[in-house]
PDB file of C-alpha atoms and ligand atoms in Angstrom:
ATOM      1  CA  MET E   1       0.000   0.000   0.000  1.00 90.00           C
ATOM      2  CA  ILE E   2       1.211   3.484  -0.923  1.00 95.00           C
ATOM      3  CA  SER E   3      -0.213   6.193   1.298  1.00 97.00           C
ATOM      4  CA  ILE E   4       0.520   9.771   0.289  1.00 98.00           C
ATOM      5  CA  LYS E   5      -0.255  12.246   3.058  1.00 98.00           C
ATOM      6  CA  HIS E   6      -0.356  16.045   2.951  1.00 98.00           C
ATOM      7  CA  LEU E   7       2.216  16.121   0.171  1.00 98.00           C
ATOM      8  CA  ASP E   8       3.401  19.576  -0.898  1.00 97.00           C
ATOM      9  CA  LYS E   9       6.005  20.462  -3.469  1.00 97.00           C
ATOM     10  CA  THR E  10       7.274  23.969  -4.116  1.00 97.00           C
ATOM     11  CA  TYR E  11      10.144  24.235  -6.582  1.00 95.00           C
ATOM     12  CA  ASP E  12      13.180  26.360  -5.772  1.00 91.00           C
ATOM     13  CA  GLY E  13      11.906  29.071  -8.132  1.00 90.00           C
ATOM     14  CA  GLY E  14       8.715  29.318  -6.046  1.00 90.00           C
ATOM     15  CA  GLU E  15       6.444  27.312  -8.395  1.00 91.00           C
ATOM     16  CA  HIS E  16       3.879  25.607  -6.161  1.00 94.00           C
ATOM     17  CA  ALA E  17       3.404  22.318  -8.049  1.00 97.00           C
ATOM     18  CA  LEU E  18       1.571  20.137  -5.485  1.00 98.00           C
ATOM     19  CA  SER E  19      -0.711  21.160  -2.601  1.00 97.00           C
ATOM     20  CA  ASP E  20      -1.885  18.831   0.164  1.00 97.00           C
ATOM     21  CA  ILE E  21      -2.043  15.655  -1.932  1.00 98.00           C
ATOM     22  CA  ASN E  22      -3.691  12.736  -0.095  1.00 98.00           C
ATOM     23  CA  ILE E  23      -3.890   9.489  -2.073  1.00 97.00           C
ATOM     24  CA  ASP E  24      -4.046   5.831  -0.972  1.00 97.00           C
ATOM     25  CA  ILE E  25      -3.113   3.185  -3.523  1.00 97.00           C
ATOM     26  CA  ALA E  26      -3.874  -0.414  -2.543  1.00 97.00           C
ATOM     27  CA  ASP E  27      -1.550  -3.288  -3.373  1.00 97.00           C
ATOM     28  CA  GLY E  28      -2.434  -4.792  -6.734  1.00 98.00           C
ATOM     29  CA  ASP E  29      -4.561  -1.832  -7.815  1.00 98.00           C
ATOM     30  CA  VAL E  30      -4.478  -0.116 -11.175  1.00 98.00           C
ATOM     31  CA  PHE E  31      -4.642   3.497 -10.043  1.00 98.00           C
ATOM     32  CA  GLY E  32      -4.908   6.388 -12.484  1.00 97.00           C
ATOM     33  CA  ILE E  33      -3.654   9.920 -11.922  1.00 97.00           C
ATOM     34  CA  ILE E  34      -5.264  12.116 -14.542  1.00 97.00           C
ATOM     35  CA  GLY E  35      -4.820  15.796 -15.241  1.00 96.00           C
ATOM     36  CA  MET E  36      -4.121  18.334 -17.936  1.00 95.00           C
ATOM     37  CA  SER E  37      -0.659  19.589 -18.817  1.00 93.00           C
ATOM     38  CA  GLY E  38       0.775  21.553 -15.887  1.00 94.00           C
ATOM     39  CA  ALA E  39      -1.528  19.892 -13.316  1.00 97.00           C
ATOM     40  CA  GLY E  40       1.423  18.414 -11.430  1.00 96.00           C
ATOM     41  CA  LYS E  41       1.429  14.805 -12.683  1.00 95.00           C
ATOM     42  CA  SER E  42       5.149  14.621 -13.484  1.00 92.00           C
ATOM     43  CA  THR E  43       6.044  16.272 -10.223  1.00 95.00           C
ATOM     44  CA  LEU E  44       3.909  13.752  -8.353  1.00 95.00           C
ATOM     45  CA  VAL E  45       5.404  10.747 -10.131  1.00 92.00           C
ATOM     46  CA  ARG E  46       8.964  12.046  -9.692  1.00 92.00           C
ATOM     47  CA  THR E  47       8.204  12.587  -6.018  1.00 94.00           C
ATOM     48  CA  ILE E  48       6.843   9.045  -5.598  1.00 94.00           C
ATOM     49  CA  ASN E  49      10.039   7.733  -7.209  1.00 91.00           C
ATOM     50  CA  LEU E  50      12.095  10.116  -5.036  1.00 93.00           C
ATOM     51  CA  LEU E  51      13.703  11.802  -8.010  1.00 91.00           C
ATOM     52  CA  GLU E  52      12.291  14.920  -6.317  1.00 93.00           C
ATOM     53  CA  ARG E  53      11.961  15.413  -2.570  1.00 94.00           C
ATOM     54  CA  PRO E  54       8.649  16.799  -1.310  1.00 96.00           C
ATOM     55  CA  THR E  55       8.680  20.146   0.457  1.00 96.00           C
ATOM     56  CA  SER E  56       6.486  18.589   3.158  1.00 97.00           C
ATOM     57  CA  GLY E  57       4.249  15.576   3.692  1.00 97.00           C
ATOM     58  CA  THR E  58       4.954  11.847   3.632  1.00 97.00           C
ATOM     59  CA  ILE E  59       4.816   8.886   1.270  1.00 97.00           C
ATOM     60  CA  GLU E  60       4.346   5.718   3.272  1.00 96.00           C
ATOM     61  CA  VAL E  61       5.017   2.435   1.530  1.00 93.00           C
ATOM     62  CA  ASP E  62       3.893  -0.531   3.612  1.00 88.00           C
ATOM     63  CA  GLY E  63       3.666   1.765   6.614  1.00 90.00           C
ATOM     64  CA  ARG E  64       7.113   3.313   6.314  1.00 92.00           C
ATOM     65  CA  ASP E  65       7.808   6.880   5.196  1.00 95.00           C
ATOM     66  CA  VAL E  66      10.209   6.709   2.266  1.00 95.00           C
ATOM     67  CA  THR E  67      10.729  10.426   1.650  1.00 95.00           C
ATOM     68  CA  ALA E  68      13.931  10.611   3.710  1.00 90.00           C
ATOM     69  CA  LEU E  69      15.588   7.447   2.359  1.00 94.00           C
ATOM     70  CA  SER E  70      19.142   7.723   1.079  1.00 92.00           C
ATOM     71  CA  GLY E  71      22.039   5.543   0.024  1.00 92.00           C
ATOM     72  CA  GLU E  72      21.451   1.794  -0.223  1.00 91.00           C
ATOM     73  CA  GLU E  73      17.908   2.075   1.179  1.00 93.00           C
ATOM     74  CA  LEU E  74      16.995   4.532  -1.574  1.00 92.00           C
ATOM     75  CA  ARG E  75      18.458   2.211  -4.239  1.00 89.00           C
ATOM     76  CA  ALA E  76      16.530  -0.717  -2.764  1.00 89.00           C
ATOM     77  CA  TYR E  77      13.311   1.345  -2.812  1.00 92.00           C
ATOM     78  CA  ARG E  78      13.865   2.286  -6.468  1.00 88.00           C
ATOM     79  CA  ARG E  79      14.113  -1.409  -7.350  1.00 88.00           C
ATOM     80  CA  ARG E  80      10.676  -1.947  -5.789  1.00 92.00           C
ATOM     81  CA  VAL E  81       9.229   0.853  -7.927  1.00 94.00           C
ATOM     82  CA  ALA E  82       9.885   0.486 -11.666  1.00 94.00           C
ATOM     83  CA  MET E  83       8.986   3.048 -14.309  1.00 94.00           C
ATOM     84  CA  ILE E  84       7.969   3.169 -17.924  1.00 95.00           C
ATOM     85  CA  PHE E  85       7.946   6.417 -19.896  1.00 94.00           C
ATOM     86  CA  GLN E  86       6.308   8.084 -22.868  1.00 94.00           C
ATOM     87  CA  ASN E  87       9.591   7.960 -24.781  1.00 95.00           C
ATOM     88  CA  PHE E  88      10.472   4.431 -23.662  1.00 96.00           C
ATOM     89  CA  GLY E  89      13.926   5.271 -22.279  1.00 96.00           C
ATOM     90  CA  LEU E  90      15.687   2.391 -24.032  1.00 97.00           C
ATOM     91  CA  LEU E  91      19.442   2.446 -24.553  1.00 97.00           C
ATOM     92  CA  ALA E  92      19.984   2.817 -28.316  1.00 97.00           C
ATOM     93  CA  GLN E  93      23.438   1.181 -28.350  1.00 98.00           C
ATOM     94  CA  LYS E  94      22.250  -1.962 -26.582  1.00 98.00           C
ATOM     95  CA  THR E  95      20.271  -4.872 -27.978  1.00 98.00           C
ATOM     96  CA  VAL E  96      16.731  -5.514 -26.795  1.00 98.00           C
ATOM     97  CA  LEU E  97      18.011  -8.356 -24.585  1.00 98.00           C
ATOM     98  CA  ASP E  98      20.750  -6.187 -23.054  1.00 98.00           C
ATOM     99  CA  ASN E  99      18.179  -3.446 -22.389  1.00 98.00           C
ATOM    100  CA  VAL E 100      16.042  -5.919 -20.449  1.00 98.00           C
ATOM    101  CA  CYS E 101      19.168  -7.142 -18.602  1.00 97.00           C
ATOM    102  CA  PHE E 102      20.156  -3.598 -17.666  1.00 96.00           C
ATOM    103  CA  PRO E 103      18.463  -3.591 -14.231  1.00 93.00           C
ATOM    104  CA  PHE E 104      20.520  -6.668 -13.292  1.00 93.00           C
ATOM    105  CA  LEU E 105      23.691  -4.874 -14.370  1.00 93.00           C
ATOM    106  CA  ALA E 106      22.692  -1.761 -12.436  1.00 89.00           C
ATOM    107  CA  ALA E 107      21.850  -3.749  -9.299  1.00 86.00           C
ATOM    108  CA  SER E 108      24.878  -6.043  -9.122  1.00 89.00           C
ATOM    109  CA  GLY E 109      27.428  -4.894 -11.710  1.00 93.00           C
ATOM    110  CA  LYS E 110      27.053  -8.086 -13.733  1.00 96.00           C
ATOM    111  CA  VAL E 111      24.583 -10.125 -15.767  1.00 96.00           C
ATOM    112  CA  THR E 112      24.490 -13.844 -14.966  1.00 97.00           C
ATOM    113  CA  ALA E 113      23.315 -16.653 -17.270  1.00 97.00           C
ATOM    114  CA  GLU E 114      20.268 -16.912 -15.019  1.00 97.00           C
ATOM    115  CA  ASN E 115      19.569 -13.176 -15.507  1.00 97.00           C
ATOM    116  CA  ARG E 116      19.735 -13.583 -19.280  1.00 97.00           C
ATOM    117  CA  ALA E 117      17.381 -16.561 -19.151  1.00 97.00           C
ATOM    118  CA  ARG E 118      14.953 -14.519 -17.049  1.00 97.00           C
ATOM    119  CA  ALA E 119      15.197 -11.587 -19.465  1.00 98.00           C
ATOM    120  CA  LEU E 120      14.393 -13.913 -22.371  1.00 98.00           C
ATOM    121  CA  GLU E 121      11.361 -15.236 -20.477  1.00 98.00           C
ATOM    122  CA  LEU E 122      10.169 -11.667 -19.981  1.00 98.00           C
ATOM    123  CA  LEU E 123      10.690 -10.864 -23.656  1.00 98.00           C
ATOM    124  CA  ASP E 124       8.696 -13.958 -24.494  1.00 98.00           C
ATOM    125  CA  ARG E 125       5.958 -12.767 -22.117  1.00 97.00           C
ATOM    126  CA  VAL E 126       5.649  -9.472 -23.970  1.00 97.00           C
ATOM    127  CA  GLY E 127       5.693 -11.253 -27.345  1.00 97.00           C
ATOM    128  CA  LEU E 128       9.161 -10.127 -28.451  1.00 97.00           C
ATOM    129  CA  ALA E 129      11.444 -13.142 -27.946  1.00 97.00           C
ATOM    130  CA  GLU E 130      12.381 -13.072 -31.621  1.00 97.00           C
ATOM    131  CA  LYS E 131      13.609  -9.471 -31.294  1.00 98.00           C
ATOM    132  CA  ALA E 132      16.142 -10.217 -28.518  1.00 98.00           C
ATOM    133  CA  GLN E 133      19.138  -9.400 -30.722  1.00 98.00           C
ATOM    134  CA  SER E 134      17.523  -6.410 -32.476  1.00 98.00           C
ATOM    135  CA  TYR E 135      18.270  -2.805 -31.546  1.00 98.00           C
ATOM    136  CA  PRO E 136      15.566  -0.370 -30.365  1.00 98.00           C
ATOM    137  CA  SER E 137      15.767   1.610 -33.634  1.00 97.00           C
ATOM    138  CA  GLN E 138      14.553  -1.500 -35.464  1.00 98.00           C
ATOM    139  CA  LEU E 139      11.315  -1.654 -33.445  1.00 98.00           C
ATOM    140  CA  SER E 140       7.954   0.110 -33.685  1.00 97.00           C
ATOM    141  CA  GLY E 141       6.804   2.347 -30.843  1.00 97.00           C
ATOM    142  CA  GLY E 142       4.520  -0.315 -29.426  1.00 97.00           C
ATOM    143  CA  GLN E 143       7.330  -2.866 -29.548  1.00 98.00           C
ATOM    144  CA  LYS E 144       9.721  -0.464 -27.800  1.00 98.00           C
ATOM    145  CA  GLN E 145       7.219   0.010 -25.006  1.00 97.00           C
ATOM    146  CA  ARG E 146       6.867  -3.770 -24.662  1.00 98.00           C
ATOM    147  CA  VAL E 147      10.659  -3.983 -24.231  1.00 98.00           C
ATOM    148  CA  ALA E 148      10.422  -1.260 -21.576  1.00 98.00           C
ATOM    149  CA  ILE E 149       7.712  -3.276 -19.795  1.00 98.00           C
ATOM    150  CA  ALA E 150       9.929  -6.387 -19.848  1.00 98.00           C
ATOM    151  CA  ARG E 151      12.792  -4.292 -18.454  1.00 97.00           C
ATOM    152  CA  ALA E 152      10.531  -2.863 -15.734  1.00 97.00           C
ATOM    153  CA  LEU E 153       9.582  -6.409 -14.711  1.00 97.00           C
ATOM    154  CA  ALA E 154      13.217  -7.575 -14.509  1.00 95.00           C
ATOM    155  CA  CYS E 155      13.686  -6.328 -10.952  1.00 86.00           C
ATOM    156  CA  GLU E 156      10.368  -7.904  -9.869  1.00 92.00           C
ATOM    157  CA  PRO E 157       8.946  -4.588  -8.727  1.00 95.00           C
ATOM    158  CA  GLU E 158       5.948  -4.195  -6.441  1.00 95.00           C
ATOM    159  CA  VAL E 159       4.869  -1.084  -8.331  1.00 96.00           C
ATOM    160  CA  ILE E 160       5.223   0.110 -11.925  1.00 97.00           C
ATOM    161  CA  LEU E 161       4.816   3.849 -12.478  1.00 96.00           C
ATOM    162  CA  CYS E 162       3.533   4.312 -16.024  1.00 96.00           C
ATOM    163  CA  ASP E 163       4.219   7.931 -17.011  1.00 95.00           C
ATOM    164  CA  GLU E 164       2.183   8.753 -20.151  1.00 95.00           C
ATOM    165  CA  ALA E 165       3.218   5.279 -21.315  1.00 95.00           C
ATOM    166  CA  THR E 166       0.935   5.274 -24.358  1.00 96.00           C
ATOM    167  CA  SER E 167       0.993   8.977 -25.240  1.00 94.00           C
ATOM    168  CA  ALA E 168       3.471   8.487 -28.105  1.00 95.00           C
ATOM    169  CA  LEU E 169       1.600   5.505 -29.579  1.00 96.00           C
ATOM    170  CA  ASP E 170      -1.112   5.111 -32.193  1.00 96.00           C
ATOM    171  CA  PRO E 171      -4.519   3.801 -31.025  1.00 95.00           C
ATOM    172  CA  LYS E 172      -3.835   0.183 -31.965  1.00 96.00           C
ATOM    173  CA  SER E 173      -0.486   0.047 -30.151  1.00 96.00           C
ATOM    174  CA  THR E 174      -2.063   1.899 -27.229  1.00 97.00           C
ATOM    175  CA  ASN E 175      -4.660  -0.842 -26.891  1.00 97.00           C
ATOM    176  CA  THR E 176      -1.990  -3.559 -27.116  1.00 97.00           C
ATOM    177  CA  ILE E 177       0.083  -1.924 -24.368  1.00 97.00           C
ATOM    178  CA  LEU E 178      -2.902  -1.265 -22.079  1.00 97.00           C
ATOM    179  CA  LYS E 179      -4.077  -4.863 -22.428  1.00 97.00           C
ATOM    180  CA  LEU E 180      -0.554  -6.158 -21.728  1.00 97.00           C
ATOM    181  CA  LEU E 181      -0.267  -3.993 -18.596  1.00 98.00           C
ATOM    182  CA  ARG E 182      -3.687  -5.092 -17.397  1.00 98.00           C
ATOM    183  CA  ASP E 183      -2.831  -8.778 -17.961  1.00 97.00           C
ATOM    184  CA  ILE E 184       0.492  -8.433 -16.131  1.00 97.00           C
ATOM    185  CA  ASN E 185      -1.297  -6.736 -13.224  1.00 98.00           C
ATOM    186  CA  ARG E 186      -3.705  -9.669 -13.028  1.00 97.00           C
ATOM    187  CA  GLU E 187      -1.009 -12.332 -13.370  1.00 96.00           C
ATOM    188  CA  THR E 188       1.562 -10.912 -10.976  1.00 96.00           C
ATOM    189  CA  GLY E 189      -0.410  -8.611  -8.680  1.00 97.00           C
ATOM    190  CA  VAL E 190       2.015  -5.766  -9.404  1.00 97.00           C
ATOM    191  CA  THR E 191       0.480  -2.379  -8.561  1.00 97.00           C
ATOM    192  CA  LEU E 192       0.188  -0.022 -11.544  1.00 98.00           C
ATOM    193  CA  VAL E 193       0.142   3.755 -11.130  1.00 97.00           C
ATOM    194  CA  VAL E 194      -0.984   5.146 -14.472  1.00 97.00           C
ATOM    195  CA  ILE E 195      -0.193   8.817 -15.052  1.00 96.00           C
ATOM    196  CA  THR E 196      -2.065  10.180 -18.040  1.00 96.00           C
ATOM    197  CA  HIS E 197      -3.916  13.110 -19.562  1.00 95.00           C
ATOM    198  CA  SER E 198      -6.258  10.646 -21.312  1.00 95.00           C
ATOM    199  CA  MET E 199      -9.667   9.740 -19.944  1.00 94.00           C
ATOM    200  CA  ASP E 200      -9.746   6.887 -22.440  1.00 95.00           C
ATOM    201  CA  VAL E 201      -6.655   5.297 -20.848  1.00 96.00           C
ATOM    202  CA  VAL E 202      -8.164   5.595 -17.359  1.00 97.00           C
ATOM    203  CA  GLU E 203     -11.461   4.079 -18.473  1.00 95.00           C
ATOM    204  CA  LYS E 204      -9.685   1.196 -20.222  1.00 96.00           C
ATOM    205  CA  ILE E 205      -7.461  -0.038 -17.404  1.00 97.00           C
ATOM    206  CA  CYS E 206      -7.849   1.773 -14.090  1.00 98.00           C
ATOM    207  CA  ASN E 207      -9.977   0.701 -11.135  1.00 98.00           C
ATOM    208  CA  ASN E 208      -9.475   3.911  -9.179  1.00 98.00           C
ATOM    209  CA  VAL E 209      -8.468   7.404 -10.167  1.00 98.00           C
ATOM    210  CA  ALA E 210      -7.413  10.746  -8.710  1.00 97.00           C
ATOM    211  CA  VAL E 211      -8.090  13.875 -10.754  1.00 97.00           C
ATOM    212  CA  LEU E 212      -5.338  16.483 -10.453  1.00 98.00           C
ATOM    213  CA  GLU E 213      -5.954  20.189 -11.172  1.00 97.00           C
ATOM    214  CA  HIS E 214      -3.478  22.979 -10.437  1.00 97.00           C
ATOM    215  CA  GLY E 215      -1.552  20.734  -8.048  1.00 97.00           C
ATOM    216  CA  ARG E 216      -4.595  19.596  -6.077  1.00 97.00           C
ATOM    217  CA  VAL E 217      -6.653  16.407  -6.081  1.00 98.00           C
ATOM    218  CA  VAL E 218     -10.135  17.622  -6.946  1.00 97.00           C
ATOM    219  CA  GLU E 219     -11.798  14.215  -7.089  1.00 96.00           C
ATOM    220  CA  GLN E 220     -10.857  10.620  -6.334  1.00 96.00           C
ATOM    221  CA  GLY E 221     -12.484   7.225  -6.095  1.00 96.00           C
ATOM    222  CA  SER E 222     -13.526   4.352  -8.314  1.00 97.00           C
ATOM    223  CA  VAL E 223     -13.455   5.108 -12.032  1.00 96.00           C
ATOM    224  CA  ALA E 224     -17.147   4.202 -12.247  1.00 94.00           C
ATOM    225  CA  LYS E 225     -17.993   6.795  -9.591  1.00 94.00           C
ATOM    226  CA  VAL E 226     -15.660   9.585 -10.731  1.00 93.00           C
ATOM    227  CA  PHE E 227     -16.635   9.274 -14.386  1.00 89.00           C
ATOM    228  CA  ALA E 228     -20.325   8.561 -13.789  1.00 84.00           C
ATOM    229  CA  ASP E 229     -22.676  10.588 -15.951  1.00 75.00           C
ATOM    230  CA  PRO E 230     -24.234  13.330 -13.827  1.00 73.00           C
TER     231      PRO E 230
HETATM  232  P1  ADP Y 301       2.194  17.863 -15.605  1.00 89.73           P
HETATM  233  O1  ADP Y 301       3.094  16.676 -15.572  1.00 89.73           O
HETATM  234  O2  ADP Y 301       0.807  17.557 -15.128  1.00 89.73           O
HETATM  235  O3  ADP Y 301       2.194  18.561 -16.930  1.00 89.73           O
HETATM  236  P2  ADP Y 301       4.221  19.164 -13.983  1.00 89.73           P
HETATM  237  O4  ADP Y 301       4.418  18.404 -12.730  1.00 89.73           O
HETATM  238  O5  ADP Y 301       5.230  19.004 -15.061  1.00 89.73           O
HETATM  239  O6  ADP Y 301       2.744  18.910 -14.530  1.00 89.73           O
HETATM  240  O7  ADP Y 301       4.161  20.713 -13.626  1.00 89.73           O
HETATM  241  C1  ADP Y 301       3.405  21.252 -12.532  1.00 89.73           C
HETATM  242  C2  ADP Y 301       3.842  22.695 -12.311  1.00 89.73           C
HETATM  243  O8  ADP Y 301       5.187  22.707 -11.804  1.00 89.73           O
HETATM  244  C3  ADP Y 301       3.859  23.542 -13.573  1.00 89.73           C
HETATM  245  O9  ADP Y 301       3.448  24.839 -13.223  1.00 89.73           O
HETATM  246  C4  ADP Y 301       5.320  23.502 -13.994  1.00 89.73           C
HETATM  247  O10 ADP Y 301       5.654  24.679 -14.688  1.00 89.73           O
HETATM  248  C5  ADP Y 301       6.051  23.437 -12.666  1.00 89.73           C
HETATM  249  N1  ADP Y 301       7.330  22.697 -12.760  1.00 89.73           N
HETATM  250  C6  ADP Y 301       7.516  21.443 -13.190  1.00 89.73           C
HETATM  251  N2  ADP Y 301       8.803  21.068 -13.103  1.00 89.73           N
HETATM  252  C7  ADP Y 301       9.464  22.154 -12.600  1.00 89.73           C
HETATM  253  C8  ADP Y 301      10.835  22.420 -12.260  1.00 89.73           C
HETATM  254  N3  ADP Y 301      11.769  21.483 -12.418  1.00 89.73           N
HETATM  255  N4  ADP Y 301      11.131  23.645 -11.765  1.00 89.73           N
HETATM  256  C9  ADP Y 301      10.178  24.557 -11.580  1.00 89.73           C
HETATM  257  N5  ADP Y 301       8.874  24.384 -11.863  1.00 89.73           N
HETATM  258  C10 ADP Y 301       8.526  23.194 -12.374  1.00 89.73           C
HETATM  259  P1  ADP Y 302       2.977  -1.805 -33.331  1.00 89.73           P
HETATM  260  O1  ADP Y 302       3.553  -0.616 -32.647  1.00 89.73           O
HETATM  261  O2  ADP Y 302       3.823  -2.339 -34.438  1.00 89.73           O
HETATM  262  O3  ADP Y 302       1.526  -1.642 -33.701  1.00 89.73           O
HETATM  263  P2  ADP Y 302       2.010  -3.613 -31.308  1.00 89.73           P
HETATM  264  O4  ADP Y 302       2.498  -3.470 -29.910  1.00 89.73           O
HETATM  265  O5  ADP Y 302       0.652  -3.133 -31.588  1.00 89.73           O
HETATM  266  O6  ADP Y 302       3.103  -2.964 -32.258  1.00 89.73           O
HETATM  267  O7  ADP Y 302       2.097  -5.174 -31.686  1.00 89.73           O
HETATM  268  C1  ADP Y 302       2.485  -5.653 -32.944  1.00 89.73           C
HETATM  269  C2  ADP Y 302       2.026  -7.104 -33.091  1.00 89.73           C
HETATM  270  O8  ADP Y 302       2.501  -7.927 -32.018  1.00 89.73           O
HETATM  271  C3  ADP Y 302       0.510  -7.225 -33.095  1.00 89.73           C
HETATM  272  O9  ADP Y 302       0.132  -8.071 -34.149  1.00 89.73           O
HETATM  273  C4  ADP Y 302       0.170  -7.822 -31.766  1.00 89.73           C
HETATM  274  O10 ADP Y 302      -0.955  -8.654 -31.848  1.00 89.73           O
HETATM  275  C5  ADP Y 302       1.408  -8.635 -31.411  1.00 89.73           C
HETATM  276  N1  ADP Y 302       1.566  -8.649 -29.954  1.00 89.73           N
HETATM  277  C6  ADP Y 302       1.482  -7.578 -29.143  1.00 89.73           C
HETATM  278  N2  ADP Y 302       1.655  -7.919 -27.868  1.00 89.73           N
HETATM  279  C7  ADP Y 302       1.868  -9.248 -27.841  1.00 89.73           C
HETATM  280  C8  ADP Y 302       2.102 -10.215 -26.800  1.00 89.73           C
HETATM  281  N3  ADP Y 302       2.162  -9.866 -25.503  1.00 89.73           N
HETATM  282  N4  ADP Y 302       2.287 -11.481 -27.149  1.00 89.73           N
HETATM  283  C9  ADP Y 302       2.222 -11.849 -28.441  1.00 89.73           C
HETATM  284  N5  ADP Y 302       2.001 -10.998 -29.467  1.00 89.73           N
HETATM  285  C10 ADP Y 302       1.815  -9.719 -29.175  1.00 89.73           C
END
């Protein structure tokens, strides 16, 4: 469970990006955070991943505030929380397989035969086993995002933060990626936090949603309730 309490973020320049954010995300949920450009979504996701420190407030994960973690504890936390991005974030000079192996390299400085076998299993799971030796530039957008999903799964995370993960994709690839994420959530119980500006994305895969406007949560609850016709 991720419990965000009274979270505020003011940037050094004085920009007040988040105000008193209170959000609870249950284990295994698919939780959407929706808002227009400038609403504070990126700030919130970077704060959950501790790429940014909040100005005040707490983020409790399994009952423990993580906002002050540093050193090895921070690295361990980041392995529990994987991310996928709008622009995929793949390493262009590495093969698909080596991209999926990268978290193993980052965690331990080496890639074992067992790691490679696991990476191949994950590529098979996302339907790209035959692309293991290809390079990212040889793949379509939807395929690149499937590689990024396999890479996110390599460290067996408890949470995957999906930051506008389908915003660069055409509608068909978007549907493929959303279905894959939903299936992986059901199979593994991994919690998905889906950051998006798209109501369509929220309606397709989220159970619960928080609506962000000008750095505040203006509505939250089940998707059925929040998006119910008035
Ligand atoms: P979104 O992801 O919903 O578009 P952001 O979190 O990027 O929203 O931005 C929220 C607000 O914080 C905006 O007013 C933006 O200009 C400001 N902001 C974002 N990043 C920074 C930064 N690094 N420094 C200063 N202000 C920032
Ligand atoms: P593109 O960006 O080229 O449209 P897609 O992600 O939509 O790529 O997928 C391309 C093809 O791969 C589709 O025919 C789709 O059915 C198939 N595919 C997608 N995901 C999987 C999967 N997890 N397992 C097997 N095949 C898949």
